[in-house]
Short mmCIF file of C-alpha atoms and ligand atoms in Angstrom, two decimals:
data_model
loop_
_atom_site.label_atom_id
_atom_site.label_comp_id
_atom_site.label_asym_id
_atom_site.label_seq_id
_atom_site.Cartn_x
_atom_site.Cartn_y
_atom_site.Cartn_z
CA MET T 1 4.36 7.22 8.44
CA ASN T 2 3.81 6.14 4.85
CA SER T 3 6.13 3.37 5.30
CA ILE T 4 4.25 0.55 3.28
CA TYR T 5 3.97 3.06 0.26
CA LYS T 6 7.42 4.41 0.52
CA LYS T 7 8.81 0.79 0.51
CA ILE T 8 6.65 -0.04 -2.60
CA GLN T 9 7.85 3.01 -4.32
CA ALA T 10 11.55 2.43 -3.41
CA SER T 11 11.26 -1.26 -4.66
CA ALA T 12 9.75 -0.12 -7.87
CA LEU T 13 12.59 2.22 -8.50
CA LYS T 14 15.22 -0.42 -7.84
CA GLY T 15 13.42 -2.91 -10.23
CA GLU T 16 12.41 -5.27 -7.23
CA LYS T 17 9.54 -7.64 -7.76
CA LEU T 18 6.93 -7.43 -5.08
CA LEU T 19 4.16 -10.10 -4.53
CA ALA T 20 0.96 -10.07 -2.55
CA VAL T 21 -0.99 -12.92 -1.56
CA LEU T 22 -4.69 -12.23 -1.37
CA ILE T 23 -6.63 -13.73 1.19
CA ASP T 24 -10.41 -13.70 0.95
CA PRO T 25 -12.22 -13.95 4.18
CA ASP T 26 -15.09 -15.42 2.60
CA LYS T 27 -13.15 -18.36 1.16
CA VAL T 28 -10.58 -18.98 3.70
CA VAL T 29 -11.21 -21.51 6.61
CA ILE T 30 -9.79 -19.78 9.46
CA GLU T 31 -8.28 -23.30 11.31
CA LYS T 32 -6.18 -23.26 8.31
CA VAL T 33 -4.66 -19.74 8.43
CA PRO T 34 -1.69 -20.58 10.58
CA ARG T 35 -0.40 -23.25 8.06
CA PHE T 36 -1.20 -21.00 5.03
CA ILE T 37 0.59 -18.06 6.66
CA SER T 38 3.73 -20.22 7.51
CA LYS T 39 3.90 -21.03 3.65
CA ILE T 40 3.44 -17.24 2.92
CA ASN T 41 6.30 -16.88 5.42
CA GLN T 42 8.64 -18.98 3.39
CA SER T 43 7.84 -17.85 0.13
CA VAL T 44 8.92 -14.79 -1.65
CA ALA T 45 5.64 -12.79 -0.80
CA THR T 46 6.16 -9.38 0.35
CA HIS T 47 2.50 -8.40 1.31
CA ILE T 48 -0.83 -9.86 2.13
CA PHE T 49 -3.87 -8.57 1.05
CA VAL T 50 -7.20 -9.35 2.76
CA GLY T 51 -10.41 -8.62 0.93
CA GLY T 52 -13.48 -10.10 -0.96
CA SER T 53 -16.59 -8.87 -3.00
CA THR T 54 -19.04 -10.13 -0.43
CA VAL T 55 -17.83 -10.41 3.03
CA ASP T 56 -19.94 -10.45 6.25
CA GLU T 57 -19.25 -7.79 8.94
CA ASN T 58 -16.43 -8.46 11.48
CA ASP T 59 -15.10 -11.59 9.44
CA THR T 60 -12.25 -9.53 7.98
CA GLU T 61 -11.18 -8.09 11.57
CA TYR T 62 -11.18 -11.66 12.94
CA LEU T 63 -9.30 -12.88 10.02
CA VAL T 64 -6.76 -10.28 10.12
CA GLU T 65 -6.26 -10.39 13.77
CA GLU T 66 -5.35 -14.25 13.12
CA ILE T 67 -3.06 -13.54 10.26
CA LYS T 68 -0.91 -10.75 12.61
CA LYS T 69 -0.30 -13.52 15.11
CA HIS T 70 1.77 -15.53 12.61
CA THR T 71 3.52 -13.08 10.41
CA ASN T 72 5.42 -9.73 10.20
CA VAL T 73 4.44 -9.35 6.41
CA PRO T 74 2.54 -6.30 5.99
CA VAL T 75 -1.23 -6.78 5.94
CA ILE T 76 -3.11 -4.58 3.48
CA LEU T 77 -6.92 -4.39 3.31
CA PHE T 78 -8.26 -4.57 -0.33
CA PRO T 79 -11.67 -4.17 0.58
CA GLY T 80 -14.86 -4.96 -1.42
CA ASP T 81 -16.99 -2.75 0.92
CA VAL T 82 -16.97 -0.24 3.86
CA ASN T 83 -17.61 -3.22 6.53
CA GLN T 84 -14.30 -4.82 5.45
CA ILE T 85 -12.30 -1.76 7.22
CA THR T 86 -10.62 -2.67 10.41
CA GLY T 87 -7.96 -0.94 12.01
CA LYS T 88 -6.17 -4.22 12.86
CA ALA T 89 -4.51 -4.29 9.54
CA ASP T 90 -1.23 -2.11 8.52
CA GLY T 91 -2.51 -0.48 5.62
CA LEU T 92 -5.57 0.18 3.25
CA LEU T 93 -5.88 0.44 -0.73
CA PHE T 94 -8.16 3.28 -0.89
CA LEU T 95 -9.55 1.95 -4.24
CA SER T 96 -11.55 4.23 -6.72
CA LEU T 97 -12.89 2.28 -9.65
CA ILE T 98 -11.64 4.47 -12.40
CA SER T 99 -12.67 2.09 -15.10
CA GLY T 100 -16.26 2.50 -14.21
CA ARG T 101 -18.56 5.49 -14.07
CA ASP T 102 -20.61 4.54 -11.02
CA PRO T 103 -20.25 7.87 -8.61
CA ASN T 104 -20.47 5.28 -5.83
CA PHE T 105 -17.29 3.33 -6.40
CA LEU T 106 -15.48 6.44 -7.58
CA ILE T 107 -16.07 8.56 -4.59
CA GLY T 108 -19.37 7.60 -2.61
CA LYS T 109 -18.02 4.46 -0.78
CA HIS T 110 -14.99 6.57 0.40
CA VAL T 111 -17.25 9.37 1.75
CA GLU T 112 -19.30 6.55 3.76
CA SER T 113 -15.76 4.96 5.01
CA VAL T 114 -14.51 8.25 6.37
CA SER T 115 -15.78 8.15 9.91
CA LYS T 116 -14.52 4.55 10.34
CA LEU T 117 -11.01 5.51 9.05
CA LEU T 118 -10.44 8.38 11.30
CA GLN T 119 -10.66 5.91 14.09
CA THR T 120 -7.74 3.79 12.82
CA ALA T 121 -4.19 4.20 12.24
CA LEU T 122 -4.13 2.36 8.81
CA GLU T 123 -1.82 3.71 6.11
CA ILE T 124 -4.18 4.77 3.66
CA ILE T 125 -2.97 4.49 -0.13
CA PRO T 126 -5.12 6.04 -2.64
CA THR T 127 -5.36 3.54 -5.39
CA GLY T 128 -6.74 3.84 -9.08
CA TYR T 129 -8.63 0.52 -9.66
CA ILE T 130 -8.84 -0.59 -13.42
CA LEU T 131 -11.03 -3.55 -14.22
CA ILE T 132 -10.41 -5.01 -17.53
CA GLU T 133 -12.30 -7.83 -19.28
CA SER T 134 -10.86 -11.30 -19.17
CA GLY T 135 -12.79 -13.76 -20.68
CA ASN T 136 -15.28 -14.46 -17.88
CA LYS T 137 -17.48 -12.33 -15.63
CA SER T 138 -15.74 -11.17 -12.60
CA ALA T 139 -16.85 -10.87 -8.79
CA VAL T 140 -15.94 -6.90 -9.11
CA GLU T 141 -18.16 -6.61 -12.31
CA ARG T 142 -21.09 -8.24 -10.61
CA VAL T 143 -20.87 -6.76 -7.34
CA THR T 144 -20.30 -3.08 -8.81
CA ASN T 145 -22.35 -3.41 -11.72
CA THR T 146 -19.74 -1.63 -13.81
CA GLN T 147 -18.43 -2.62 -17.23
CA PRO T 148 -14.80 -3.75 -17.20
CA MET T 149 -12.57 -1.98 -19.91
CA SER T 150 -12.41 -3.68 -23.29
CA ARG T 151 -9.09 -5.51 -23.34
CA ILE T 152 -8.21 -4.44 -26.99
CA ASP T 153 -8.63 -0.69 -26.05
CA VAL T 154 -5.15 -0.42 -24.82
CA SER T 155 -4.98 3.24 -25.42
CA GLN T 156 -7.97 3.82 -23.24
CA ILE T 157 -6.91 1.81 -20.53
CA THR T 158 -3.62 3.50 -20.63
CA LYS T 159 -5.14 6.99 -20.67
CA THR T 160 -7.43 6.01 -17.77
CA ALA T 161 -4.33 4.84 -15.71
CA LYS T 162 -2.49 8.09 -16.41
CA ALA T 163 -5.59 10.17 -15.43
CA GLY T 164 -5.57 8.32 -12.16
CA GLU T 165 -1.96 9.30 -11.47
CA LEU T 166 -2.59 13.01 -12.54
CA LEU T 167 -5.57 13.04 -10.05
CA GLY T 168 -2.93 12.02 -7.23
CA MET T 169 -3.34 8.49 -7.01
CA LYS T 170 -0.35 6.72 -5.71
CA LEU T 171 -0.74 3.18 -7.24
CA ILE T 172 -2.63 1.96 -10.16
CA TYR T 173 -4.00 -1.57 -10.06
CA LEU T 174 -4.77 -3.64 -13.32
CA GLU T 175 -7.38 -6.05 -12.47
CA ALA T 176 -8.50 -8.90 -14.58
CA GLY T 177 -10.77 -10.27 -11.71
CA SER T 178 -10.36 -13.01 -9.27
CA GLY T 179 -10.13 -16.60 -11.15
CA ALA T 180 -9.88 -14.51 -14.48
CA LYS T 181 -9.51 -16.90 -17.45
CA SER T 182 -6.60 -14.81 -18.93
CA PRO T 183 -4.54 -12.75 -16.97
CA ILE T 184 -3.82 -8.78 -17.82
CA SER T 185 -1.81 -9.06 -21.31
CA GLU T 186 1.42 -8.07 -21.67
CA ASP T 187 0.57 -5.26 -24.22
CA ILE T 188 -1.52 -3.66 -21.69
CA ILE T 189 1.00 -3.68 -18.64
CA LYS T 190 3.85 -2.49 -20.91
CA SER T 191 1.74 0.52 -22.36
CA VAL T 192 0.24 1.42 -18.94
CA LYS T 193 3.88 1.33 -17.43
CA ASN T 194 5.37 3.13 -20.22
CA LYS T 195 3.40 6.34 -19.30
CA LEU T 196 3.17 5.78 -15.54
CA SER T 197 5.59 7.26 -12.97
CA ILE T 198 3.93 5.47 -9.93
CA PRO T 199 4.09 1.91 -9.10
CA LEU T 200 1.90 -0.57 -10.83
CA ILE T 201 0.04 -3.55 -9.57
CA VAL T 202 -1.25 -6.22 -11.62
CA GLY T 203 -3.65 -9.07 -10.46
CA GLY T 204 -6.29 -11.48 -11.68
CA GLY T 205 -5.69 -14.94 -13.20
CA ILE T 206 -2.24 -15.60 -12.67
CA LYS T 207 -1.62 -19.36 -12.06
CA SER T 208 1.87 -20.23 -13.21
CA LYS T 209 5.50 -19.15 -12.63
CA GLU T 210 5.82 -18.41 -16.27
CA GLN T 211 2.86 -15.91 -16.11
CA LEU T 212 4.02 -14.39 -12.93
CA GLU T 213 7.43 -13.84 -14.67
CA ARG T 214 5.89 -12.32 -17.85
CA THR T 215 3.91 -10.11 -15.62
CA TYR T 216 7.07 -8.54 -14.02
CA ALA T 217 8.92 -8.53 -17.26
CA SER T 218 6.18 -6.57 -19.01
CA GLY T 219 6.52 -3.83 -15.98
CA ALA T 220 4.24 -4.94 -13.16
CA ASN T 221 5.99 -3.82 -9.78
CA LEU T 222 3.61 -5.84 -7.51
CA VAL T 223 1.76 -8.72 -8.51
CA VAL T 224 -1.34 -10.24 -6.52
CA ILE T 225 -2.19 -13.99 -6.64
CA GLY T 226 -5.01 -15.31 -4.65
CA THR T 227 -7.11 -18.28 -6.34
CA ALA T 228 -3.93 -20.22 -7.58
CA LEU T 229 -2.39 -20.54 -3.87
CA GLU T 230 -5.89 -21.14 -2.30
CA GLU T 231 -6.43 -24.00 -4.69
CA ASP T 232 -3.05 -25.37 -4.92
CA GLU T 233 -0.58 -24.93 -2.05
CA THR T 234 2.28 -26.44 -3.96
CA PHE T 235 2.51 -23.21 -5.94
CA PHE T 236 4.04 -21.85 -3.01
CA GLU T 237 7.05 -24.44 -3.52
CA LYS T 238 7.52 -22.85 -7.10
CA ILE T 239 7.83 -19.24 -5.61
CA LYS T 240 10.03 -20.18 -2.33
CA LYS T 241 12.70 -17.63 -1.14
C1 LIG Y 301 -7.98 -10.54 -7.56
O1 LIG Y 301 -6.27 -9.77 -8.57
C2 LIG Y 301 -6.56 -10.40 -7.39
O2 LIG Y 301 -8.60 -9.34 -6.86
C3 LIG Y 301 -6.03 -11.94 -7.52
O3 LIG Y 301 -6.70 -12.90 -8.39
O4 LIG Y 301 -7.61 -14.96 -7.45
O5 LIG Y 301 -7.22 -14.77 -9.81
O6 LIG Y 301 -5.33 -14.63 -8.29
P1 LIG Y 301 -6.59 -14.20 -8.57
#
């Protein structure tokens, strides 16, 4: 039990760099999954996240089943809604959108998901999810109708992350939004990391090896990349094992 989280925690303590490839059931073409997964298997990726903002019922389960046929990399749900929960995955980021003040995304959806979760053996990882403005309107902002935090208010972002930890969350995820113009800044990552005792996830808008390295150097333990790999598979070559 708790093996996914324990491994993330152990890697974070050792300073190992973790990388999750995000696959959005809405964007992926199912026939291309085996090839895409074989690229992941040969890359330095340590996790596969599956999730999107607007996904049809059953699409996630179908996709996860297909992914699991081709890899032993742990598959973790990163759900945009309750209908994306499937027991076929290994784990679930139980996201609470602590940058916003909408009770639905802080606790409402979680209550709604309990009956479903109790029927699965998913490892559930409570995660404080912090959306930060990044130059363009993100899908998270659109779907949740919550304001991202101002990227210049580093102090407020840091306090929000720490409050999440003090509430008992096991991970903090700093999110610039999928396809963000600019990724989360080094200042923000450093400041949050400095106050945090739990592992830190950073994602959104990371498109180059340099940006990836900078994100780790600033203190991210696990980096999430979706769009850059979806749009340009040669990026996999740059992050080969
Ligand atoms: C989005 O943080 C993830 O939720 C990944 O973003 O698609 O921009 O890599 P990208």
